[in-house]
XYZ file of C-alpha atoms in Angstrom:
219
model
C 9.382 10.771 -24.965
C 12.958 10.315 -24.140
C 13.015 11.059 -20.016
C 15.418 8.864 -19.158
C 19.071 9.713 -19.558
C 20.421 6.674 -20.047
C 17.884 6.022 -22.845
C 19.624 9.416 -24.498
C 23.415 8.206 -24.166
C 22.311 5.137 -25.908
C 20.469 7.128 -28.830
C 23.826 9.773 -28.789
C 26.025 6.444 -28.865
C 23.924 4.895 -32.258
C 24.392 8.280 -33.930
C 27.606 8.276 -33.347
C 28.474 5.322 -34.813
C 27.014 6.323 -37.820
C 29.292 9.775 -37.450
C 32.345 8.011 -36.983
C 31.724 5.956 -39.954
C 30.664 8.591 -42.120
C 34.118 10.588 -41.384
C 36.256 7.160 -41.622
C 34.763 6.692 -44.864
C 35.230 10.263 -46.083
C 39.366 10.806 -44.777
C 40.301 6.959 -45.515
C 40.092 7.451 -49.196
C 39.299 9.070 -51.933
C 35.707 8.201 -53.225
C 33.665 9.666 -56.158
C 32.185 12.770 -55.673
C 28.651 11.645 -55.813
C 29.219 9.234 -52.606
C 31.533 11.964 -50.652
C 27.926 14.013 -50.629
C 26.183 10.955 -49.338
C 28.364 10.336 -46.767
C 28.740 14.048 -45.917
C 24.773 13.680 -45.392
C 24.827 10.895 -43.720
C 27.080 12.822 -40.778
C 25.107 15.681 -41.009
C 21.839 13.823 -39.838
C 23.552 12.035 -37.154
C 24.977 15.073 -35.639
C 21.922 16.771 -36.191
C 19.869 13.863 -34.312
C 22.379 13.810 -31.347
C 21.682 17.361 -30.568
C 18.111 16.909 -31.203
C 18.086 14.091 -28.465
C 19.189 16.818 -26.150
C 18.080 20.103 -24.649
C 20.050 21.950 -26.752
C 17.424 21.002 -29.827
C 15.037 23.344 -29.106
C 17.575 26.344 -29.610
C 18.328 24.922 -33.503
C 16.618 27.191 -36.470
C 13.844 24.888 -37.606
C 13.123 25.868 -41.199
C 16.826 26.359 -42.337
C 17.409 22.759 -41.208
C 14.176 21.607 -43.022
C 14.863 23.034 -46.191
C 18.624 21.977 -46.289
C 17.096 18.059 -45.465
C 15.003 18.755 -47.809
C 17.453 19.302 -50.812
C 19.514 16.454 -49.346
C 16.364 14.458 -50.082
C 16.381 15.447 -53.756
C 20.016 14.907 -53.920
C 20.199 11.209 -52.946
C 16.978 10.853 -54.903
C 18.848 11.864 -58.036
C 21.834 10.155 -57.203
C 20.026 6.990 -56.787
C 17.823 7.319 -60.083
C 21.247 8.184 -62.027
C 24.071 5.667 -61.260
C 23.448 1.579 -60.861
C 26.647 1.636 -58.390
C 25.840 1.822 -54.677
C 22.236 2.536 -55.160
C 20.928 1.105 -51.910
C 23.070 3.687 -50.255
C 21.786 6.580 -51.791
C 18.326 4.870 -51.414
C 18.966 4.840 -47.985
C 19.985 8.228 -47.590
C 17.189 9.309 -49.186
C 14.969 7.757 -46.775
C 16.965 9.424 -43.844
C 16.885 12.849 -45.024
C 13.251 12.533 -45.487
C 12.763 11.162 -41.819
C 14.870 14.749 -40.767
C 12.536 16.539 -43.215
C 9.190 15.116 -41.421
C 10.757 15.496 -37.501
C 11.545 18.748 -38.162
C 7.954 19.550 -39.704
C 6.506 17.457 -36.200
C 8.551 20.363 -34.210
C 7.402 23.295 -36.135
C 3.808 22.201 -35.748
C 4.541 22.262 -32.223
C 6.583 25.354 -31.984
C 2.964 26.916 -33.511
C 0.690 25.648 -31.705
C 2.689 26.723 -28.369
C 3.506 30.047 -29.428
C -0.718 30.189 -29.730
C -2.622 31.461 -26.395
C -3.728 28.158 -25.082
C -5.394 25.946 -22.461
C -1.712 25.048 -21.711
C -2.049 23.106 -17.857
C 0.075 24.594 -14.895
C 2.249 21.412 -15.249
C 3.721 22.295 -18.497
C 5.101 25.494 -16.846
C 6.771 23.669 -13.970
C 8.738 21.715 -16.724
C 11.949 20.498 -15.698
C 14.986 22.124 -17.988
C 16.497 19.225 -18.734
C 13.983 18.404 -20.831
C 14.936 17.908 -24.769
C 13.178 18.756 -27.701
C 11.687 15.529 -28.523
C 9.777 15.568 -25.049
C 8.826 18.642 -26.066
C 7.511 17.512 -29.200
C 5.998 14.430 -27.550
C 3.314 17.044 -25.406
C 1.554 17.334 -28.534
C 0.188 14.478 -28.346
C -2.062 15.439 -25.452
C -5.534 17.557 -25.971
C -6.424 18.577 -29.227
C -3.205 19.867 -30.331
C -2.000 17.202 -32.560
C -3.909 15.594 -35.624
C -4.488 12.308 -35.624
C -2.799 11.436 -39.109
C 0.153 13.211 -37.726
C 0.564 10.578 -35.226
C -0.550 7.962 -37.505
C 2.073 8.853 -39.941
C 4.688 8.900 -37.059
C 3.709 5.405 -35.838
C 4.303 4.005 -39.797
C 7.713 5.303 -39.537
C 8.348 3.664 -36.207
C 7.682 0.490 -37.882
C 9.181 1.193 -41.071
C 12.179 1.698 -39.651
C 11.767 -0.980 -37.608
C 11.473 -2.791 -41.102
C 14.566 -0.848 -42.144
C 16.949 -2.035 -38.626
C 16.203 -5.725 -39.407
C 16.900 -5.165 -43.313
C 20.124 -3.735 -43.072
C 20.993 -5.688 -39.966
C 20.542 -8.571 -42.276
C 22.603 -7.102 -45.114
C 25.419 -6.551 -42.571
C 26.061 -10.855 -42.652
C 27.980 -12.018 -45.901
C 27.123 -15.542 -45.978
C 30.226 -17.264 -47.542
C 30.008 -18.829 -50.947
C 29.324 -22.600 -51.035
C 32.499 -24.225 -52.029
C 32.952 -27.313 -54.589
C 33.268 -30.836 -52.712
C 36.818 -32.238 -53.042
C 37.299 -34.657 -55.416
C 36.710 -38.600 -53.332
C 40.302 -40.016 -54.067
C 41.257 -36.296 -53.357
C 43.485 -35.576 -49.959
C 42.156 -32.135 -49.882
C 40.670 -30.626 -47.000
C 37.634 -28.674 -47.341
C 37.830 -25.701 -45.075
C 34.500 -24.355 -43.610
C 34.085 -21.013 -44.205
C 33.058 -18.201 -41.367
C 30.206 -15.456 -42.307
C 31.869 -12.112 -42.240
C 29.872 -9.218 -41.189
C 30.025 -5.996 -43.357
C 30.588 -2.858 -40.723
C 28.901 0.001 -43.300
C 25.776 -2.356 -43.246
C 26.238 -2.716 -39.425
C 26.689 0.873 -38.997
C 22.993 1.671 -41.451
C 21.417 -0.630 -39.287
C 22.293 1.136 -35.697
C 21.370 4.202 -37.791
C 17.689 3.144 -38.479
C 17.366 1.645 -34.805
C 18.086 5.332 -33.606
C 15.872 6.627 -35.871
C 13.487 4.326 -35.229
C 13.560 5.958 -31.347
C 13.524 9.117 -31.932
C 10.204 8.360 -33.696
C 8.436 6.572 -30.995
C 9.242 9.219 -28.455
C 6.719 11.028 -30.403
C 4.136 8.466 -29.659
């Protein structure tokens, strides 16, 4: 669970990130309508996963916000099965909306199961408020309350996306093209060229690594 506040700004700052890009993408020019959805997706999941990082998660409408990540889902599954151009992104997306899809089911379960009359302990009513809705959602994980294949499931996500950080982390370094050798009688100089690191890519990857998070502090 996500207790410690500094833990959250850093989670908040990774999602921003993403935001930012997402709307610098979106206002600095005009891209095909299939990848202004994407990106709109993209910044609706990172504002979505800032707020859930904070107390202010547990006042959200679950189901509305399931079913909407849920057609976002479809849509970047389409998108990616019909065009050959930027396919990794929409593949990407896809996987992100489904992550949304499956927190938000992990929070309705729990929303359930503590609306039911229960064997609740006296410390769960002395709850601090500060506390957000993925410690919330973590308290689940005690008694009887949670299945085990839900937590199973959650822990193959936390290293899929794990997976995913180091992927896209990797994809974020162009390695430069190996030049021809200069000719020996040649006075040319050959210049060494820098890697050059791709900020999208770099963006994806702080993405996943929130993601990634937000999934253990279920575990």
């Amino acid at each position: 669970m996500i207790d410690d506040v500094l833990l959250r700004w850093i989670v908040t700052a990774l999602f921003a990130v993403g935001a930012i890009d997402s709307i610098r993408t979106l206002a600095a020019r005009r891209t095909e309508l299939r990848l202004s959805i994407t990106h709109c997706l993209m910044l609706l999941m990172s504002l979505a996963m800032i707020v859930m990082a904070w107390p202010q998660g547990n006042q959200l409408p679950l189901l509305p916000l399931q079913l909407l990540f849920a057609l976002g889902t479809v849509t970047a599954v389409v998108f990616a099965m019909r065009g050959t151009d930027d396919r990794l992104l929409h593949v990407y997306t896809a996987v992100m909306m489904a992550s949304m899809v499956w927190m938000y089911a992990v929070m309705g379960w729990h929303t359930a199961t503590s609306a039911a009359p229960a064997t609740a302990t006296p410390a769960h009513h002395g709850s601090p408020p500060g506390t957000d809705a993925l410690s919330d959602m973590a308290q689940m994980h005690g008694a009887s309350s949670n299945p085990m294949w839900m937590g199973s499931v959650t822990l193959l996500l936390v290293l899929g996306f794990l997976a995913l950080t180091i992927y896209c982390a990797a994809r974020s370094v162009q390695l430069p093209r190996t030049a021809a050798p200069a000719p020996p009688m040649s006075n040319a100089v050959t210049t060494l060229r820098r890697p050059r690191l791709r900020s999208p890519w770099i963006c994806h990857a702080l993405t996943a690594g929130g993601t990634g998070i937000m999934f253990a502090a279920l575990l």
